[in-house]
Short mmCIF file of C-alpha atoms in Angstrom, two decimals:
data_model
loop_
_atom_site.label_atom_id
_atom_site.label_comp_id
_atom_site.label_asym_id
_atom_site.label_seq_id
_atom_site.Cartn_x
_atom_site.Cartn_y
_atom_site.Cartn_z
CA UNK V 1 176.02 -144.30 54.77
CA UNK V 2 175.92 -141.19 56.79
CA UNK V 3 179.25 -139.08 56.34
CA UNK V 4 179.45 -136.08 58.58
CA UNK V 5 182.38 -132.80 58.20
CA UNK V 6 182.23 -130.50 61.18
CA UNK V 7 184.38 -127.33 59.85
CA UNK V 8 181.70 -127.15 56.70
CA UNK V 9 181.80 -123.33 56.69
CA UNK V 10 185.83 -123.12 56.35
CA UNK V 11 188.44 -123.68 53.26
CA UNK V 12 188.87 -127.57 54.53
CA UNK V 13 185.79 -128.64 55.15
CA UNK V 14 184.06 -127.35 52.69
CA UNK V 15 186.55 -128.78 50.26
CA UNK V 16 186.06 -132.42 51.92
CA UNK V 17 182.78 -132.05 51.01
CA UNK V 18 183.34 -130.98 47.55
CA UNK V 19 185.86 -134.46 47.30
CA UNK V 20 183.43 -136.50 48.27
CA UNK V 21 180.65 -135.23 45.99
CA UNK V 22 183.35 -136.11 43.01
CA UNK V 23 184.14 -139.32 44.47
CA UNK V 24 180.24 -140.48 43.75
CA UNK V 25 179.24 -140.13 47.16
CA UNK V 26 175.20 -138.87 46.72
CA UNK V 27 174.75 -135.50 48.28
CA UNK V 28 172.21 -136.77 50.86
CA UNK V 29 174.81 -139.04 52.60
CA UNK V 30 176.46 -136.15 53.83
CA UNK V 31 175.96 -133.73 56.27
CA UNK V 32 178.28 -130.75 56.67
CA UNK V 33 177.87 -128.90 59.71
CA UNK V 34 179.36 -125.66 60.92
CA UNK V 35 178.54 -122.41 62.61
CA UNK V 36 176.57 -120.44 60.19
CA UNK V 37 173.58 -120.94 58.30
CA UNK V 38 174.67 -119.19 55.29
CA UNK V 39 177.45 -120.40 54.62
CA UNK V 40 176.18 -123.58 54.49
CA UNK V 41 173.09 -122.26 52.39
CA UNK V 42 175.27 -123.07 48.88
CA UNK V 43 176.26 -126.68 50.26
CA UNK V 44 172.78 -127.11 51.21
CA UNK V 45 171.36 -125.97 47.69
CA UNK V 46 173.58 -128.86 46.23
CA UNK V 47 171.38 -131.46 48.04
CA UNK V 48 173.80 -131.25 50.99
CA UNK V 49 171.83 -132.05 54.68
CA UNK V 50 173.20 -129.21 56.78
CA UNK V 51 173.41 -128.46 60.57
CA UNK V 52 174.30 -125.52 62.70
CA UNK V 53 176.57 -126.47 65.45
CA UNK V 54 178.52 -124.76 68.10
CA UNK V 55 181.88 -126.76 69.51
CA UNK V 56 180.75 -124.64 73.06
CA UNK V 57 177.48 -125.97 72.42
CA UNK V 58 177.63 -129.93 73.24
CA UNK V 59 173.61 -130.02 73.18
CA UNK V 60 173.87 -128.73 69.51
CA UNK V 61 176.62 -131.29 68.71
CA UNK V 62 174.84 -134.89 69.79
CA UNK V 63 171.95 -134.29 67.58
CA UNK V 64 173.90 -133.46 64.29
CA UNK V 65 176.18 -136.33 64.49
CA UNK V 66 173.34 -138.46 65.05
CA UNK V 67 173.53 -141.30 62.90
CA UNK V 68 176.61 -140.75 61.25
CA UNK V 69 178.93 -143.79 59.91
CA UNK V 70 181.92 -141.32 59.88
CA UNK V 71 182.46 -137.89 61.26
CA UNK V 72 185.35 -135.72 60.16
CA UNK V 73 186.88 -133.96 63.09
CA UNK V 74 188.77 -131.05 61.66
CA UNK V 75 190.34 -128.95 64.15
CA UNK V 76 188.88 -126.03 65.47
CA UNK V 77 190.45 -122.37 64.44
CA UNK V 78 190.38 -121.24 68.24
CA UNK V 79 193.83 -121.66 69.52
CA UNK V 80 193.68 -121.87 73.16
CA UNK V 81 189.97 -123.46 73.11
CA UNK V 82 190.97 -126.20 71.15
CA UNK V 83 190.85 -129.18 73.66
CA UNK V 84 187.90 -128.73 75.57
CA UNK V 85 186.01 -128.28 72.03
CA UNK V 86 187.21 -130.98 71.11
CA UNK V 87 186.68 -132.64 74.03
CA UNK V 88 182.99 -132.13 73.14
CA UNK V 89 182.71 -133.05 70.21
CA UNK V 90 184.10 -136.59 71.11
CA UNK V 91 182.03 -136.87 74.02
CA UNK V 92 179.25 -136.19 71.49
CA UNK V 93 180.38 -138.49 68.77
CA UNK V 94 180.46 -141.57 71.39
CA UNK V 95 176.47 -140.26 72.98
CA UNK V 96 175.35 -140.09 69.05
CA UNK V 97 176.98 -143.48 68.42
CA UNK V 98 178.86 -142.39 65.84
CA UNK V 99 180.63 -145.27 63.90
CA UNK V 100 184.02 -143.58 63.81
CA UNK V 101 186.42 -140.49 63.85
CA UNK V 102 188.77 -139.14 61.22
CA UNK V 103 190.74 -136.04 62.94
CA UNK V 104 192.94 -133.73 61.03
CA UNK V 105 195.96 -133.08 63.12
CA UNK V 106 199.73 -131.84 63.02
CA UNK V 107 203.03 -133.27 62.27
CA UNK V 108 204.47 -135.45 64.73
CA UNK V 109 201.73 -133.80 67.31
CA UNK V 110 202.63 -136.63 69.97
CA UNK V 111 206.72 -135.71 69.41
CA UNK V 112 207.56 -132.22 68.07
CA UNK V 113 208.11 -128.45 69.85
CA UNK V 114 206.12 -127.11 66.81
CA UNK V 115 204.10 -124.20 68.63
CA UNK V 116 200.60 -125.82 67.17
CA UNK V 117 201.16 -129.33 68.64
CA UNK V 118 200.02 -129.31 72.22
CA UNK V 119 196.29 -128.78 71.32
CA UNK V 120 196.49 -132.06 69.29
CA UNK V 121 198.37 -134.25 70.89
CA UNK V 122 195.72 -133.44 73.75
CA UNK V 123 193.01 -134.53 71.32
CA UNK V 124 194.94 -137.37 69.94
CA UNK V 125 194.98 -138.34 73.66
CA UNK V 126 191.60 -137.54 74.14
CA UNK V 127 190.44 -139.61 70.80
CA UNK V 128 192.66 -142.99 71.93
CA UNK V 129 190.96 -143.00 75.18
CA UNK V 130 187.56 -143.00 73.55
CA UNK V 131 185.57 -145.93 72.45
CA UNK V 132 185.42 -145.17 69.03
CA UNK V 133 187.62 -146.57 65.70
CA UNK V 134 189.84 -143.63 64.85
CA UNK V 135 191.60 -142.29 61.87
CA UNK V 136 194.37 -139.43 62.89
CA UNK V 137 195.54 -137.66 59.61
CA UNK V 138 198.89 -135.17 60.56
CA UNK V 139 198.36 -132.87 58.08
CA UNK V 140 201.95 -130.78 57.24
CA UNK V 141 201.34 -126.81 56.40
CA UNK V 142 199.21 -125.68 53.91
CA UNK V 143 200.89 -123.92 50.67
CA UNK V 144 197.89 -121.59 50.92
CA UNK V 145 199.35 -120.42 53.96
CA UNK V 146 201.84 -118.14 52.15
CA UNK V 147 199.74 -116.79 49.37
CA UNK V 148 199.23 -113.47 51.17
CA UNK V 149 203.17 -112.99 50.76
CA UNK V 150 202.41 -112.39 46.96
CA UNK V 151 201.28 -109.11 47.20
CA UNK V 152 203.96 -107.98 49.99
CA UNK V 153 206.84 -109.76 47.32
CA UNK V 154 205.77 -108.02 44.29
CA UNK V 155 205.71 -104.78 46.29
CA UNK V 156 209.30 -105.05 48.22
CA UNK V 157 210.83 -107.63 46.16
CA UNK V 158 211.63 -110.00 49.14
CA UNK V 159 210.39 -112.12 51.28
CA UNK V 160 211.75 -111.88 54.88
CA UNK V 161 211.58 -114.31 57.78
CA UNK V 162 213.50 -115.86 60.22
CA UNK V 163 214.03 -119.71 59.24
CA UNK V 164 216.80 -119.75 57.97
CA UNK V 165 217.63 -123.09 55.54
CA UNK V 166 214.46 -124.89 57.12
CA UNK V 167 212.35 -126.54 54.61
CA UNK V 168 208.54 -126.89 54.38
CA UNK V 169 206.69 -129.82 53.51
CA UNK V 170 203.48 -128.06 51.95
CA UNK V 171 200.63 -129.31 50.22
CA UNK V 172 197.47 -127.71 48.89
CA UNK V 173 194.27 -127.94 51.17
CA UNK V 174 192.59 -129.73 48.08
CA UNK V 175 195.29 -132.48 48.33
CA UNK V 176 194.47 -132.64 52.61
CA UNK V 177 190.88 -132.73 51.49
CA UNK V 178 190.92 -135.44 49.36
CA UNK V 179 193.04 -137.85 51.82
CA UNK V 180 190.29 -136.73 54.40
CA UNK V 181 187.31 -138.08 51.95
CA UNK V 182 189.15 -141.02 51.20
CA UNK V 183 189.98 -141.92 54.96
CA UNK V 184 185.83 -141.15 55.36
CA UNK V 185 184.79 -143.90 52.35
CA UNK V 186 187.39 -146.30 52.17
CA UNK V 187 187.72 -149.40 54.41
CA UNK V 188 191.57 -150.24 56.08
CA UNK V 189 192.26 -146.80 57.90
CA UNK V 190 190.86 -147.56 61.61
CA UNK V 191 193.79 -147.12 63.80
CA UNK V 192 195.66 -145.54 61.28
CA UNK V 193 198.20 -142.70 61.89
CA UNK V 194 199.46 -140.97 58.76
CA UNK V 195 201.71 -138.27 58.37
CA UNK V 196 200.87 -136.41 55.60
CA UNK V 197 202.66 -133.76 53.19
CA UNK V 198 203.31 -132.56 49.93
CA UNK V 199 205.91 -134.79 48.31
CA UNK V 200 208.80 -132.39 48.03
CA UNK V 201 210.05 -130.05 50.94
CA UNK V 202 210.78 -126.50 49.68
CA UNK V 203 213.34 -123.84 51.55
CA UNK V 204 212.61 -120.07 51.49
CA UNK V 205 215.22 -119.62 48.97
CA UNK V 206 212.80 -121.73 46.36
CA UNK V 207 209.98 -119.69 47.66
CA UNK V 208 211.06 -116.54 46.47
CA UNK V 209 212.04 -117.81 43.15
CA UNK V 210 208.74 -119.50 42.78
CA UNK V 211 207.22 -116.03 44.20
CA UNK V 212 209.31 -114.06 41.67
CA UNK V 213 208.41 -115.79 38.50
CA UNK V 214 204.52 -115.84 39.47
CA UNK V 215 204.24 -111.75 40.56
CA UNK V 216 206.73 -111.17 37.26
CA UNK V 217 209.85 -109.90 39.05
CA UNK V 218 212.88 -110.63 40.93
CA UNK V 219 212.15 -111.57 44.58
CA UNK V 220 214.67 -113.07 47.80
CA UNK V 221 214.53 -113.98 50.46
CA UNK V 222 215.88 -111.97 53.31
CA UNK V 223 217.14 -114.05 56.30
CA UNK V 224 217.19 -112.68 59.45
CA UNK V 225 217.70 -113.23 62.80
CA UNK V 226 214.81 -114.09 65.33
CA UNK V 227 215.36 -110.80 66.97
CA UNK V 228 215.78 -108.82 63.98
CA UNK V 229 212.43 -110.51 62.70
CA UNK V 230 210.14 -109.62 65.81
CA UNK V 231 211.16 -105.84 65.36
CA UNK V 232 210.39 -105.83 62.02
CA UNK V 233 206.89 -107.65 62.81
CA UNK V 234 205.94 -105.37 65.86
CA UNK V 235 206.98 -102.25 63.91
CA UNK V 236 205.24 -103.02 60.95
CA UNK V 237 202.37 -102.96 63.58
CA UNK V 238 201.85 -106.03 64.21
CA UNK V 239 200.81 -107.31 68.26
CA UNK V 240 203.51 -108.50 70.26
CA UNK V 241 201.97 -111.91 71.06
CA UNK V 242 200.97 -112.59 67.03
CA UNK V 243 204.73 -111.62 66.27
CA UNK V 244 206.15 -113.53 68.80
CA UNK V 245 203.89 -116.51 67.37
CA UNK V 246 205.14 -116.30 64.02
CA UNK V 247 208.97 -115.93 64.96
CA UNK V 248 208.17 -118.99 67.18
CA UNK V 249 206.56 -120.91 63.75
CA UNK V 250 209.71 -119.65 61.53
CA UNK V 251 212.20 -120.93 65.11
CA UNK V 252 210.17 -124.46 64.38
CA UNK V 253 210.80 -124.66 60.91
CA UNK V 254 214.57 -123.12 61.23
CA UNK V 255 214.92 -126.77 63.53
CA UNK V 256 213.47 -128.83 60.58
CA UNK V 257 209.74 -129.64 62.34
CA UNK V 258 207.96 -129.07 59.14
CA UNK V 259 210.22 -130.51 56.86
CA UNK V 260 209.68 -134.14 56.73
CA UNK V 261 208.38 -134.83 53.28
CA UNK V 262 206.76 -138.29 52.70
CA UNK V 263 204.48 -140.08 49.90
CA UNK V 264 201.71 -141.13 52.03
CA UNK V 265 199.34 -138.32 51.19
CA UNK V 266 200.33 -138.85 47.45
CA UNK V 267 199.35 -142.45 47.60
CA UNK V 268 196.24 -141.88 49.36
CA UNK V 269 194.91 -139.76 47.14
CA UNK V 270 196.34 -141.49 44.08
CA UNK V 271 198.59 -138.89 42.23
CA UNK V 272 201.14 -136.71 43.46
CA UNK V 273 200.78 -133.69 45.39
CA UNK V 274 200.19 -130.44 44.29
CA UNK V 275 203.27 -128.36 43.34
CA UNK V 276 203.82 -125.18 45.12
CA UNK V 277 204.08 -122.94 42.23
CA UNK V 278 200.82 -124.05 41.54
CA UNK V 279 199.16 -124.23 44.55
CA UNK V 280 200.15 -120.45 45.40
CA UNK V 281 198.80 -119.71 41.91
CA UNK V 282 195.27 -121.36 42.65
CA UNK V 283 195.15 -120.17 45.99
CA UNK V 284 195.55 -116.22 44.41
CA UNK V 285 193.00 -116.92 41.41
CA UNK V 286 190.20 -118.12 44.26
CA UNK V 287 191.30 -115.07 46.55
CA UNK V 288 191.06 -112.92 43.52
CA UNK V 289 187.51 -114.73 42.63
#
């Protein structure tokens, strides 16, 4: 069995990889591809076969799914390029016969105004219209995602944003990466739509306390209002556009889109998911590392 991960090189892929190496899956039956050679060099010293590929590059694409049993799609990091890269890489899958897909999407992608959705509901589109079994995994947010408020929390003692009393979903991207190897080496998922998360939704309010208690002092969280939150953003220096993004992302979770919790990704990995208190605290030891 030939198991292929496109997004090798980033925090995902790469720890798909690692999964399936501890779920007995021999190194040579995988082959993790991304955009640079050397940071596929340690996969590859592990008895990993590697490939360089380019999503803009459909003649490098063809040739490294080649043979594959299963290729992991994960998203590409390119907001605004998303579809027609992924557009390529399915096109590429089908021409290198691939024997299916397993694409990591977002929640509710088909049936949500969360500001990430569009680009994957074209691909989910784009995958159900192709001629090959697929697997679409709707991954919730990652808890990594707010480890970089650690250092701003211990400094200021809050945590502001604009979401009000919406709740997040989170799980680790270990806990995403293991449902992605098991989707990849178990039979039953062809077809399958799962929408995954971490088991227990979390509000800002439980963010700061869990944020408090790991930097060793009293944090909270500072609601404000859309408005207030983009002038804070922009005069912190941040761009207009990448404010407006994130006040658009807290707006989404403020109307509840990432705050459907369910057990799915718990019982396809086969233990719950990881708590956020320690997720954040793994996420700052490897950042520290």
């Amino acid at each position: 069995m030939t198991i292929v991960v496109t997004g090798a090189t980033g925090h995902l892929g790469r720890l798909t990889v690692d999964s399936l190496l501890a779920r007995g899956v021999a190194a040579s039956d995988i082959r993790a591809v991304g955009r640079s050679a050397e940071r596929l060099a340690p996969l590859a010293a592990q008895g990993v076969e590697t490939a360089v590929i380019d999503f803009e590059k459909p003649e490098t694409l063809t040739a490294a799914f080649a043979g594959a049993d299963a290729l992991l799609l994960v998203s590409g990091s390119e907001v605004g390029k998303r579809v027609q890269q992924h557009r390529n890489a399915i096109e590429a899958a089908e021409a290198a016969g691939v024997g299916r897909i397993v694409y990591t999407s977002a929640p509710r992608a088909t049936d949500t105004d969360l500001i990430l959705a569009p680009e994957h509901k074209a691909t989910e589109e784009l995958l159900a219209a192709s001629s090959l079994p697929v697997t679409v995994l709707r991954n919730n947010w990652y808890t990594e995602n707010y480890t970089g408020l650690l250092d701003q929390a211990a400094a200021t003692g809050e945590i502001v944003g604009s979401a009000g009393a919406g709740r997040v979903a989170s799980a680790s991207r270990k806990d995403y990466a293991e449902a992605a190897a098991v989707a990849l080496i178990t039979p039953g998922h062809d077809g399958a739509v799962y929408e995954l998360s971490g088991d227990m939704a979390w509000s800002f309010d439980e963010l700061a306390e869990v944020v408090g208690t790991l930097v060793g002092r009293e944090v909270a969280y500072r609601s404000v209002t859309p408005e207030e939150h983009t002038g804070i953003l922009t005069g912190a220096g941040l761009a207009e556009g990448t404010a407006g993004f994130v006040v658009a992302l807290d707006g989404n979770i403020r109307d509840g889109a990432l705050g459907d919790a369910t057990t799915t990704l718990s019982e396809l990995i086969g233990r719950p998911t990881t708590p956020l208190a320690q997720g954040l605290a793994e996420s700052r030891e490897e950042a520290a590392a």
